[in-house]
Amino acid sequence: MEIDYSNIKVIGFDADDTLWVNETYFREAEEAVGRLLSHYETPNKVDQELFRMEIKNLPIYGYGVKGFILSMIELAIELSAGNVSNEIIGKILDIGKDMINKPIELLDDVEDVLKTLSRDYRLILATKGDLLDQERKLEKSGLLQYFHHIEVLSEKQEANYQKLLNHLDIKPSEFLMVGNSLKSDILPLINIGAEAIHVPFHTTWEHEKVSKERTNGLKYNTIERLNDILSFIKVK
């Protein structure tokens, strides 16, 4: 799709599953807790109920591993009618701590792309989740040097992005967002008049999925890997 990116001054990047692996670890944790609670329900039912619990708790805990841990514990209490053992609660906490301590696995070409683009554009990181966890991951990634600004958002909706652009003192037409989630990284930007490039990850959280009807007729490019962005964005 022919889209003019010549007005772009600032490029925003999502973090999880755009720059580094993240959702894979949540899937592994869900499978682990499914096995752990299989005495009370089938693993498939545990998975369904955990998703319900996560969505219910989003307004309270927000996104990230810590809220996920609390949702797993609450689900264990609910499914066991309050009879879950301290041992199982401890194992759930260990699952969460293991997620937090995972090494950062950068996706293909990430550092090369950021290094190249940072010569000609202001780069920002626009992610959502737990502030401490995201700061920790960014520090461990070795990518901090490439970003002019870091923004951890409670949500990624039109109002959140508009507030960010106002803070950066740029027009929507001067901003490009790059991310793996159509719901969070693409649609809100198009709706406020900015540009967006979709880089799908092989695993998508159910909460981030959108129907094809919502994307019909919208102007944005989809690339297979981050390095493909350099075929659209001019660099010296």
Coordinates of N, CA and C in Angstrom, one line a residue:
M1 N 0.8 -1.2 0.0 CA 0.0 0.0 0.0 C 0.9 1.2 0.0
E2 N 0.6 2.2 -0.9 CA 1.4 3.4 -1.0 C 0.9 4.4 0.0
I3 N 1.8 4.6 1.0 CA 1.5 5.6 2.1 C 2.7 6.5 2.1
D4 N 2.5 7.8 2.2 CA 3.5 8.8 2.3 C 4.0 9.0 3.7
Y5 N 5.2 8.7 4.0 CA 5.8 8.9 5.3 C 6.7 10.1 5.4
S6 N 6.7 10.9 4.4 CA 7.7 12.0 4.3 C 7.6 13.0 5.4
N7 N 6.4 13.1 6.0 CA 6.2 14.1 7.1 C 6.6 13.6 8.5
I8 N 7.0 12.3 8.5 CA 7.2 11.7 9.9 C 8.5 12.3 10.5
K9 N 8.3 12.7 11.8 CA 9.5 13.3 12.5 C 9.8 12.4 13.7
V10 N 8.8 11.7 14.3 CA 8.9 10.9 15.5 C 8.4 9.5 15.2
I11 N 9.1 8.5 15.5 CA 8.7 7.1 15.4 C 8.5 6.4 16.7
G12 N 7.4 5.9 17.0 CA 7.1 5.2 18.3 C 7.2 3.7 18.1
F13 N 7.7 3.0 19.1 CA 7.8 1.6 19.0 C 7.1 1.0 20.2
D14 N 6.3 0.0 20.0 CA 5.8 -0.8 21.1 C 7.0 -1.7 21.6
A15 N 6.9 -2.2 22.8 CA 8.0 -3.0 23.3 C 7.8 -4.5 23.2
D16 N 6.8 -5.0 24.0 CA 6.6 -6.4 24.1 C 6.1 -7.0 22.8
D17 N 6.8 -8.0 22.3 CA 6.5 -8.7 21.1 C 6.7 -7.9 19.8
T18 N 7.2 -6.7 20.0 CA 7.7 -5.9 18.8 C 9.2 -5.8 18.8
L19 N 9.7 -5.5 20.0 CA 11.2 -5.5 20.1 C 11.8 -6.7 20.7
W20 N 11.0 -7.3 21.7 CA 11.5 -8.6 22.3 C 10.3 -9.5 22.6
V21 N 10.7 -10.8 22.9 CA 9.7 -11.8 23.1 C 9.0 -11.6 24.5
N22 N 7.7 -11.7 24.5 CA 6.9 -11.5 25.8 C 5.7 -12.5 25.9
E23 N 4.8 -12.5 24.9 CA 3.6 -13.2 25.0 C 3.9 -14.7 25.1
T24 N 5.0 -15.2 24.5 CA 5.3 -16.6 24.6 C 5.4 -17.1 26.1
Y25 N 6.0 -16.2 26.9 CA 6.1 -16.5 28.4 C 4.8 -16.6 29.1
F26 N 3.9 -15.7 28.7 CA 2.5 -15.8 29.3 C 1.8 -17.1 28.9
R27 N 2.0 -17.5 27.6 CA 1.4 -18.8 27.2 C 2.0 -20.0 28.0
E28 N 3.3 -19.9 28.2 CA 3.9 -21.0 29.0 C 3.4 -21.0 30.5
A29 N 3.2 -19.8 31.0 CA 2.8 -19.7 32.4 C 1.3 -20.2 32.5
E30 N 0.5 -19.9 31.5 CA -0.9 -20.4 31.5 C -0.9 -21.9 31.5
E31 N -0.1 -22.5 30.7 CA 0.0 -24.0 30.6 C 0.4 -24.5 32.0
A32 N 1.4 -23.9 32.6 CA 1.9 -24.3 33.9 C 0.8 -24.2 35.0
V33 N 0.1 -23.1 35.0 CA -1.0 -23.0 36.0 C -2.1 -23.9 35.7
G34 N -2.4 -24.2 34.5 CA -3.4 -25.2 34.1 C -3.1 -26.6 34.7
R35 N -1.8 -27.0 34.6 CA -1.4 -28.2 35.2 C -1.5 -28.2 36.7
L36 N -1.1 -27.1 37.2 CA -1.1 -26.9 38.7 C -2.5 -27.0 39.3
L37 N -3.5 -26.5 38.6 CA -4.9 -26.5 39.1 C -5.7 -27.5 38.4
S38 N -5.1 -28.5 37.8 CA -5.9 -29.5 37.1 C -6.7 -30.4 38.1
H39 N -6.4 -30.4 39.4 CA -7.2 -31.1 40.3 C -8.6 -30.5 40.5
Y40 N -8.7 -29.2 40.1 CA -10.0 -28.6 40.3 C -10.8 -28.4 39.0
E41 N -10.0 -28.3 37.9 CA -10.7 -28.1 36.6 C -9.8 -28.6 35.5
T42 N -10.3 -28.8 34.3 CA -9.5 -29.2 33.2 C -8.6 -28.0 32.8
P43 N -7.4 -28.3 32.3 CA -6.5 -27.2 31.8 C -7.1 -26.2 30.9
N44 N -8.0 -26.7 30.0 CA -8.7 -25.8 29.1 C -9.6 -24.9 29.8
K45 N -10.3 -25.4 30.8 CA -11.3 -24.6 31.6 C -10.5 -23.6 32.4
V46 N -9.4 -24.0 33.0 CA -8.5 -23.1 33.8 C -8.1 -22.0 32.9
D47 N -7.7 -22.3 31.7 CA -7.2 -21.2 30.7 C -8.3 -20.2 30.5
Q48 N -9.5 -20.7 30.2 CA -10.7 -19.8 30.0 C -11.0 -19.0 31.2
E49 N -11.0 -19.6 32.3 CA -11.3 -18.8 33.5 C -10.2 -17.8 33.9
L50 N -9.0 -18.2 33.6 CA -7.9 -17.2 33.9 C -8.0 -16.0 33.0
F51 N -8.4 -16.2 31.7 CA -8.6 -15.0 30.9 C -9.7 -14.2 31.4
R52 N -10.8 -14.8 31.8 CA -11.9 -14.0 32.4 C -11.5 -13.2 33.6
M53 N -10.7 -13.9 34.5 CA -10.2 -13.2 35.7 C -9.3 -12.0 35.3
E54 N -8.4 -12.2 34.3 CA -7.5 -11.1 33.9 C -8.3 -9.9 33.4
I55 N -9.3 -10.2 32.6 CA -10.1 -9.1 32.1 C -10.8 -8.4 33.2
K56 N -11.4 -9.1 34.1 CA -12.1 -8.5 35.3 C -11.1 -7.6 36.1
N57 N -9.9 -8.1 36.2 CA -8.9 -7.3 37.1 C -8.2 -6.2 36.4
L58 N -8.3 -6.1 35.1 CA -7.5 -5.1 34.3 C -7.8 -3.7 34.9
P59 N -9.0 -3.3 35.2 CA -9.2 -1.9 35.7 C -8.6 -1.7 37.1
I60 N -8.3 -2.8 37.8 CA -7.7 -2.7 39.2 C -6.2 -2.8 39.1
Y61 N -5.6 -3.8 38.4 CA -4.2 -4.0 38.4 C -3.5 -3.5 37.2
G62 N -4.2 -3.3 36.1 CA -3.6 -2.9 34.9 C -2.9 -4.1 34.2
Y63 N -2.1 -3.8 33.2 CA -1.4 -4.8 32.4 C -0.1 -5.2 33.1
G64 N 0.4 -6.4 32.8 CA 1.7 -6.8 33.2 C 1.7 -8.0 34.0
V65 N 2.9 -8.5 34.4 CA 3.1 -9.7 35.1 C 2.5 -9.7 36.5
K66 N 2.6 -8.6 37.2 CA 2.2 -8.6 38.6 C 0.6 -8.8 38.7
G67 N -0.1 -8.1 37.8 CA -1.5 -8.3 37.7 C -1.9 -9.7 37.3
F68 N -1.1 -10.3 36.5 CA -1.3 -11.7 36.0 C -1.1 -12.6 37.2
I69 N -0.1 -12.4 38.0 CA 0.2 -13.3 39.2 C -1.0 -13.2 40.1
L70 N -1.5 -12.0 40.4 CA -2.6 -11.8 41.3 C -3.9 -12.5 40.8
S71 N -4.1 -12.4 39.5 CA -5.2 -13.1 38.8 C -5.1 -14.6 38.9
M72 N -3.9 -15.2 38.8 CA -3.7 -16.6 38.9 C -4.0 -17.0 40.4
I73 N -3.6 -16.3 41.3 CA -3.8 -16.6 42.7 C -5.3 -16.5 43.0
E74 N -6.0 -15.5 42.6 CA -7.4 -15.3 42.8 C -8.2 -16.5 42.2
L75 N -7.8 -16.9 41.0 CA -8.4 -18.0 40.3 C -8.3 -19.3 41.1
A76 N -7.1 -19.5 41.6 CA -6.8 -20.7 42.4 C -7.7 -20.8 43.6
I77 N -7.9 -19.6 44.3 CA -8.8 -19.6 45.4 C -10.2 -19.8 45.0
E78 N -10.6 -19.2 43.9 CA -12.0 -19.4 43.4 C -12.3 -20.8 43.0
L79 N -11.4 -21.4 42.2 CA -11.7 -22.8 41.7 C -11.6 -23.8 42.8
S80 N -10.9 -23.5 43.9 CA -10.8 -24.5 45.0 C -11.7 -24.2 46.1
A81 N -12.6 -23.2 45.9 CA -13.5 -22.8 46.9 C -12.8 -22.5 48.2
G82 N -11.6 -21.8 48.1 CA -10.9 -21.4 49.2 C -10.0 -22.4 49.9
N83 N -9.9 -23.6 49.2 CA -9.1 -24.7 49.8 C -7.7 -24.9 49.2
V84 N -7.3 -24.0 48.3 CA -6.0 -24.2 47.7 C -4.9 -24.1 48.8
S85 N -3.9 -25.0 48.6 CA -2.9 -25.1 49.6 C -1.8 -23.9 49.4
N86 N -1.1 -23.7 50.5 CA 0.0 -22.7 50.5 C 1.0 -23.1 49.5
E87 N 1.2 -24.4 49.3 CA 2.2 -24.9 48.4 C 1.9 -24.5 47.0
I88 N 0.6 -24.6 46.6 CA 0.2 -24.3 45.2 C 0.3 -22.7 45.1
I89 N -0.1 -22.0 46.1 CA 0.1 -20.5 46.0 C 1.6 -20.2 45.8
G90 N 2.4 -20.8 46.5 CA 3.9 -20.6 46.4 C 4.4 -20.9 45.0
K91 N 3.9 -22.0 44.4 CA 4.3 -22.4 43.1 C 3.8 -21.4 42.0
I92 N 2.6 -20.8 42.3 CA 2.1 -19.8 41.4 C 3.0 -18.5 41.4
L93 N 3.4 -18.2 42.6 CA 4.3 -17.0 42.8 C 5.6 -17.3 42.1
D94 N 6.1 -18.5 42.2 CA 7.3 -18.9 41.5 C 7.2 -18.8 39.9
I95 N 6.0 -19.2 39.4 CA 5.8 -19.0 38.0 C 5.9 -17.5 37.6
G96 N 5.3 -16.6 38.4 CA 5.3 -15.2 38.1 C 6.7 -14.7 38.2
K97 N 7.5 -15.0 39.3 CA 8.8 -14.6 39.4 C 9.7 -15.0 38.3
D98 N 9.5 -16.2 37.8 CA 10.3 -16.8 36.7 C 10.0 -15.9 35.5
M99 N 8.8 -15.5 35.3 CA 8.4 -14.6 34.1 C 9.2 -13.3 34.2
I100 N 9.2 -12.7 35.4 CA 9.9 -11.4 35.6 C 11.4 -11.5 35.4
N101 N 11.9 -12.7 35.7 CA 13.4 -12.9 35.6 C 13.9 -13.4 34.3
K102 N 12.9 -13.6 33.3 CA 13.3 -14.1 32.0 C 14.4 -13.2 31.4
P103 N 15.3 -13.8 30.7 CA 16.3 -12.9 29.9 C 15.5 -12.3 28.8
I104 N 16.0 -11.1 28.3 CA 15.4 -10.4 27.2 C 15.9 -11.1 25.9
E105 N 15.0 -11.5 25.1 CA 15.3 -12.1 23.8 C 14.8 -11.1 22.7
L106 N 15.8 -10.4 22.2 CA 15.4 -9.4 21.1 C 15.0 -10.1 19.9
L107 N 14.0 -9.6 19.2 CA 13.6 -10.1 17.9 C 14.5 -9.7 16.8
D108 N 14.4 -10.3 15.7 CA 15.4 -10.2 14.6 C 15.5 -8.7 14.2
D109 N 16.8 -8.3 14.0 CA 17.1 -7.0 13.4 C 16.8 -5.7 14.3
V110 N 16.3 -6.0 15.5 CA 15.8 -4.8 16.3 C 16.9 -3.8 16.5
E111 N 18.0 -4.1 17.0 CA 19.0 -3.1 17.3 C 19.5 -2.4 16.0
D112 N 19.7 -3.1 15.0 CA 20.2 -2.5 13.7 C 19.2 -1.5 13.2
V113 N 17.9 -1.8 13.3 CA 16.8 -0.9 12.8 C 16.8 0.3 13.7
L114 N 16.8 0.2 15.0 CA 16.8 1.3 15.9 C 18.0 2.2 15.7
K115 N 19.2 1.6 15.5 CA 20.4 2.4 15.3 C 20.3 3.2 14.1
T116 N 19.8 2.6 13.0 CA 19.7 3.3 11.7 C 18.7 4.4 11.8
L117 N 17.5 4.1 12.3 CA 16.4 5.2 12.4 C 16.8 6.3 13.3
S118 N 17.5 6.0 14.4 CA 17.8 7.0 15.4 C 18.7 8.1 14.8
R119 N 19.3 7.9 13.7 CA 20.2 8.9 13.1 C 19.4 10.1 12.5
D120 N 18.1 9.7 12.1 CA 17.3 10.7 11.3 C 16.0 11.1 12.0
Y121 N 15.6 10.3 13.0 CA 14.3 10.5 13.6 C 14.4 10.4 15.1
R122 N 13.5 11.1 15.8 CA 13.3 10.9 17.2 C 12.6 9.6 17.5
L123 N 13.1 8.7 18.2 CA 12.5 7.5 18.5 C 12.0 7.5 20.0
I124 N 10.8 7.0 20.1 CA 10.2 6.9 21.5 C 9.7 5.4 21.7
L125 N 9.7 5.0 22.9 CA 9.1 3.8 23.3 C 7.7 4.0 23.9
A126 N 6.7 3.5 23.4 CA 5.3 3.7 23.9 C 4.7 2.3 24.2
T127 N 4.7 1.9 25.4 CA 4.3 0.6 25.8 C 3.3 0.7 26.9
K128 N 2.6 -0.4 27.2 CA 1.8 -0.5 28.4 C 2.2 -1.6 29.3
G129 N 1.8 -1.5 30.5 CA 2.2 -2.6 31.5 C 2.7 -2.0 32.8
D130 N 3.3 -2.8 33.6 CA 3.9 -2.4 34.9 C 5.1 -1.5 34.7
L131 N 5.2 -0.4 35.3 CA 6.3 0.6 35.1 C 7.6 -0.1 35.4
L132 N 7.7 -0.6 36.6 CA 9.0 -1.2 37.1 C 9.4 -2.4 36.2
D133 N 8.5 -3.2 35.8 CA 8.8 -4.3 34.9 C 9.3 -3.9 33.5
Q134 N 8.6 -2.9 33.0 CA 9.0 -2.4 31.6 C 10.4 -1.7 31.7
E135 N 10.6 -0.9 32.8 CA 11.9 -0.3 32.9 C 13.0 -1.3 33.1
R136 N 12.7 -2.4 33.8 CA 13.7 -3.4 34.0 C 14.0 -4.1 32.6
K137 N 13.0 -4.4 31.9 CA 13.2 -5.1 30.6 C 14.0 -4.2 29.6
L138 N 13.7 -2.9 29.6 CA 14.4 -2.0 28.7 C 15.8 -1.9 29.1
E139 N 16.1 -1.8 30.4 CA 17.5 -1.7 30.8 C 18.3 -3.0 30.4
K140 N 17.6 -4.2 30.6 CA 18.3 -5.4 30.2 C 18.4 -5.6 28.7
S141 N 17.6 -4.9 28.0 CA 17.6 -5.1 26.5 C 18.8 -4.4 25.9
G142 N 19.4 -3.4 26.5 CA 20.5 -2.7 25.9 C 20.1 -1.7 24.9
L143 N 18.8 -1.4 24.8 CA 18.2 -0.5 23.7 C 18.0 0.9 24.2
L144 N 18.1 1.2 25.5 CA 17.8 2.5 26.0 C 18.4 3.7 25.3
Q145 N 19.6 3.5 24.8 CA 20.3 4.6 24.2 C 19.7 5.1 22.9
Y146 N 18.8 4.3 22.3 CA 18.2 4.7 21.1 C 16.9 5.6 21.2
F147 N 16.4 5.7 22.4 CA 15.1 6.3 22.6 C 15.2 7.7 23.3
H148 N 14.6 8.6 22.6 CA 14.5 10.0 23.1 C 13.6 10.1 24.3
H149 N 12.5 9.3 24.3 CA 11.5 9.4 25.4 C 10.9 8.0 25.6
I150 N 10.6 7.7 26.8 CA 9.9 6.4 27.2 C 8.6 6.7 27.8
E151 N 7.5 6.1 27.4 CA 6.2 6.3 27.9 C 5.5 5.0 28.2
V152 N 5.2 4.7 29.5 CA 4.5 3.5 29.8 C 3.0 4.0 30.1
L153 N 2.1 3.5 29.2 CA 0.8 3.9 29.2 C -0.1 2.9 30.0
S154 N -1.1 3.4 30.7 CA -2.1 2.6 31.3 C -3.0 1.9 30.3
E155 N -3.3 2.6 29.2 CA -4.0 2.0 28.1 C -3.4 2.6 26.8
K156 N -3.7 2.0 25.7 CA -3.3 2.5 24.4 C -4.6 2.8 23.6
Q157 N -5.2 3.9 23.9 CA -6.4 4.4 23.2 C -6.2 5.7 22.6
E158 N -7.1 6.2 21.8 CA -6.9 7.5 21.1 C -6.5 8.6 22.1
A159 N -7.2 8.7 23.2 CA -6.9 9.8 24.2 C -5.5 9.7 24.7
N160 N -5.0 8.5 25.0 CA -3.7 8.3 25.5 C -2.6 8.7 24.5
Y161 N -2.8 8.3 23.3 CA -1.9 8.7 22.3 C -1.9 10.2 22.0
Q162 N -3.1 10.8 22.0 CA -3.2 12.3 21.7 C -2.5 13.0 22.8
K163 N -2.6 12.6 24.1 CA -1.9 13.2 25.2 C -0.4 13.1 25.0
L164 N 0.1 11.9 24.6 CA 1.5 11.7 24.3 C 2.0 12.7 23.2
L165 N 1.3 12.8 22.1 CA 1.7 13.7 21.1 C 1.7 15.1 21.5
N166 N 0.7 15.5 22.3 CA 0.7 16.9 22.8 C 2.0 17.1 23.7
H167 N 2.3 16.1 24.5 CA 3.5 16.2 25.3 C 4.8 16.4 24.5
L168 N 4.8 15.6 23.3 CA 6.0 15.7 22.4 C 6.0 16.9 21.5
D169 N 4.8 17.6 21.5 CA 4.7 18.8 20.7 C 4.8 18.5 19.2
I170 N 4.1 17.4 18.8 CA 4.1 17.1 17.4 C 2.7 16.9 16.9
K171 N 2.4 17.0 15.6 CA 1.1 16.8 15.1 C 1.0 15.3 14.8
P172 N -0.3 14.8 14.8 CA -0.5 13.3 14.5 C 0.2 12.9 13.1
S173 N 0.1 13.9 12.1 CA 0.7 13.5 10.8 C 2.2 13.4 10.8
E174 N 2.8 13.8 11.9 CA 4.3 13.7 12.0 C 4.7 12.5 12.8
F175 N 3.8 11.7 13.2 CA 4.1 10.5 14.1 C 3.7 9.2 13.4
L176 N 4.6 8.2 13.6 CA 4.5 6.9 13.1 C 4.6 5.9 14.3
M177 N 3.7 5.0 14.4 CA 3.7 4.0 15.5 C 4.0 2.6 14.8
V178 N 4.9 1.9 15.5 CA 5.2 0.5 15.0 C 4.9 -0.5 16.1
G179 N 4.1 -1.5 15.8 CA 3.8 -2.5 16.9 C 3.1 -3.7 16.3
N180 N 3.0 -4.7 17.2 CA 2.4 -6.0 16.8 C 0.9 -6.1 17.0
S181 N 0.3 -5.2 17.8 CA -1.1 -5.3 18.1 C -1.9 -4.3 17.3
L182 N -2.8 -4.9 16.5 CA -3.7 -4.0 15.7 C -4.6 -3.2 16.7
K183 N -5.0 -3.8 17.7 CA -5.9 -3.1 18.7 C -5.2 -1.9 19.4
S184 N -4.0 -2.1 19.8 CA -3.3 -1.1 20.6 C -2.3 -0.2 19.9
D185 N -1.7 -0.7 18.8 CA -0.6 0.0 18.1 C -1.0 0.5 16.8
I186 N -2.1 0.1 16.2 CA -2.5 0.5 14.9 C -3.8 1.3 14.8
L187 N -4.9 0.7 15.2 CA -6.2 1.4 15.1 C -6.3 2.7 15.8
P188 N -5.8 2.9 17.0 CA -6.0 4.2 17.7 C -5.2 5.3 17.0
L189 N -4.0 4.9 16.4 CA -3.2 5.9 15.7 C -3.9 6.4 14.4
I190 N -4.4 5.4 13.7 CA -5.1 5.8 12.4 C -6.3 6.7 12.7
N191 N -7.0 6.4 13.8 CA -8.2 7.1 14.2 C -7.9 8.6 14.6
I192 N -6.6 8.9 15.0 CA -6.3 10.3 15.3 C -5.5 11.0 14.2
G193 N -5.3 10.3 13.1 CA -4.7 10.9 12.0 C -3.2 10.7 11.9
A194 N -2.6 9.7 12.7 CA -1.2 9.4 12.6 C -1.0 8.2 11.7
E195 N 0.2 7.8 11.5 CA 0.5 6.6 10.7 C 0.9 5.4 11.6
A196 N 0.8 4.2 11.1 CA 1.1 3.0 11.8 C 1.6 1.9 10.9
I197 N 2.5 1.1 11.4 CA 3.0 0.0 10.7 C 2.9 -1.2 11.6
H198 N 2.2 -2.3 11.1 CA 1.9 -3.5 11.8 C 3.0 -4.5 11.6
V199 N 3.6 -5.0 12.7 CA 4.6 -6.1 12.7 C 4.0 -7.3 13.5
P200 N 3.3 -8.2 12.9 CA 2.6 -9.2 13.7 C 3.6 -10.1 14.4
F201 N 3.3 -10.6 15.6 CA 4.0 -11.6 16.3 C 3.3 -12.9 16.2
H202 N 3.9 -14.0 16.3 CA 3.3 -15.3 16.0 C 2.2 -15.7 17.1
T203 N 2.2 -15.0 18.2 CA 1.2 -15.3 19.3 C 0.6 -14.0 19.7
T204 N -0.7 -13.9 19.8 CA -1.4 -12.7 20.1 C -2.4 -13.0 21.3
W205 N -2.3 -12.2 22.3 CA -3.2 -12.4 23.5 C -4.6 -12.2 23.0
E206 N -5.6 -13.0 23.5 CA -7.0 -12.9 23.0 C -7.5 -11.5 23.2
H207 N -7.2 -10.8 24.2 CA -7.7 -9.4 24.5 C -7.2 -8.4 23.4
E208 N -6.1 -8.7 22.7 CA -5.6 -7.8 21.7 C -6.1 -8.1 20.3
K209 N -6.9 -9.2 20.1 CA -7.3 -9.5 18.8 C -8.5 -8.7 18.3
V210 N -8.5 -8.4 17.0 CA -9.6 -7.6 16.5 C -10.2 -8.3 15.2
S211 N -11.4 -8.0 14.9 CA -12.0 -8.7 13.7 C -11.5 -8.0 12.4
K212 N -11.6 -8.7 11.3 CA -11.2 -8.2 10.0 C -12.0 -7.0 9.6
E213 N -13.3 -7.0 10.1 CA -14.2 -5.9 9.8 C -13.7 -4.6 10.3
R214 N -13.0 -4.6 11.4 CA -12.6 -3.3 12.0 C -11.4 -2.7 11.3
T215 N -10.7 -3.6 10.5 CA -9.5 -3.1 9.8 C -9.8 -2.8 8.3
N216 N -10.9 -3.2 7.8 CA -11.3 -3.1 6.4 C -11.2 -1.6 6.0
G217 N -10.5 -1.3 4.9 CA -10.4 0.0 4.4 C -9.4 0.9 5.0
L218 N -8.8 0.5 6.1 CA -7.9 1.4 6.8 C -6.5 1.3 6.1
K219 N -5.8 2.5 6.2 CA -4.5 2.6 5.5 C -3.4 2.4 6.4
Y220 N -2.7 1.2 6.4 CA -1.5 1.0 7.1 C -0.8 -0.2 6.4
N221 N 0.5 -0.2 6.7 CA 1.3 -1.3 6.1 C 1.6 -2.4 7.1
T222 N 1.6 -3.6 6.6 CA 2.0 -4.7 7.5 C 3.3 -5.3 6.9
I223 N 4.3 -5.5 7.9 CA 5.6 -6.1 7.5 C 5.8 -7.4 8.2
E224 N 6.7 -8.2 7.7 CA 6.9 -9.5 8.3 C 8.0 -9.4 9.4
R225 N 8.9 -8.6 9.2 CA 10.0 -8.4 10.2 C 10.4 -6.9 10.3
L226 N 10.9 -6.5 11.4 CA 11.1 -5.1 11.7 C 12.0 -4.5 10.6
N227 N 13.0 -5.2 10.1 CA 13.9 -4.6 9.1 C 13.2 -4.1 7.9
D228 N 12.0 -4.7 7.6 CA 11.3 -4.2 6.4 C 10.8 -2.8 6.5
I229 N 10.8 -2.2 7.7 CA 10.4 -0.8 7.8 C 11.3 0.1 7.1
L230 N 12.6 -0.3 6.9 CA 13.5 0.5 6.2 C 13.2 0.7 4.7
S231 N 12.3 -0.2 4.2 CA 11.9 0.0 2.8 C 10.8 1.0 2.6
F232 N 10.3 1.5 3.7 CA 9.2 2.5 3.7 C 9.7 3.9 4.2
I233 N 10.6 3.8 5.2 CA 11.1 5.0 5.9 C 12.4 5.5 5.3
K234 N 12.6 6.7 4.8 CA 13.8 7.2 4.3 C 14.8 7.4 5.3
V235 N 16.0 6.9 5.1 CA 17.2 7.2 6.0 C 18.3 7.6 5.2
K236 N 19.2 8.4 5.8 CA 20.4 8.9 5.0 C 21.5 7.8 5.0

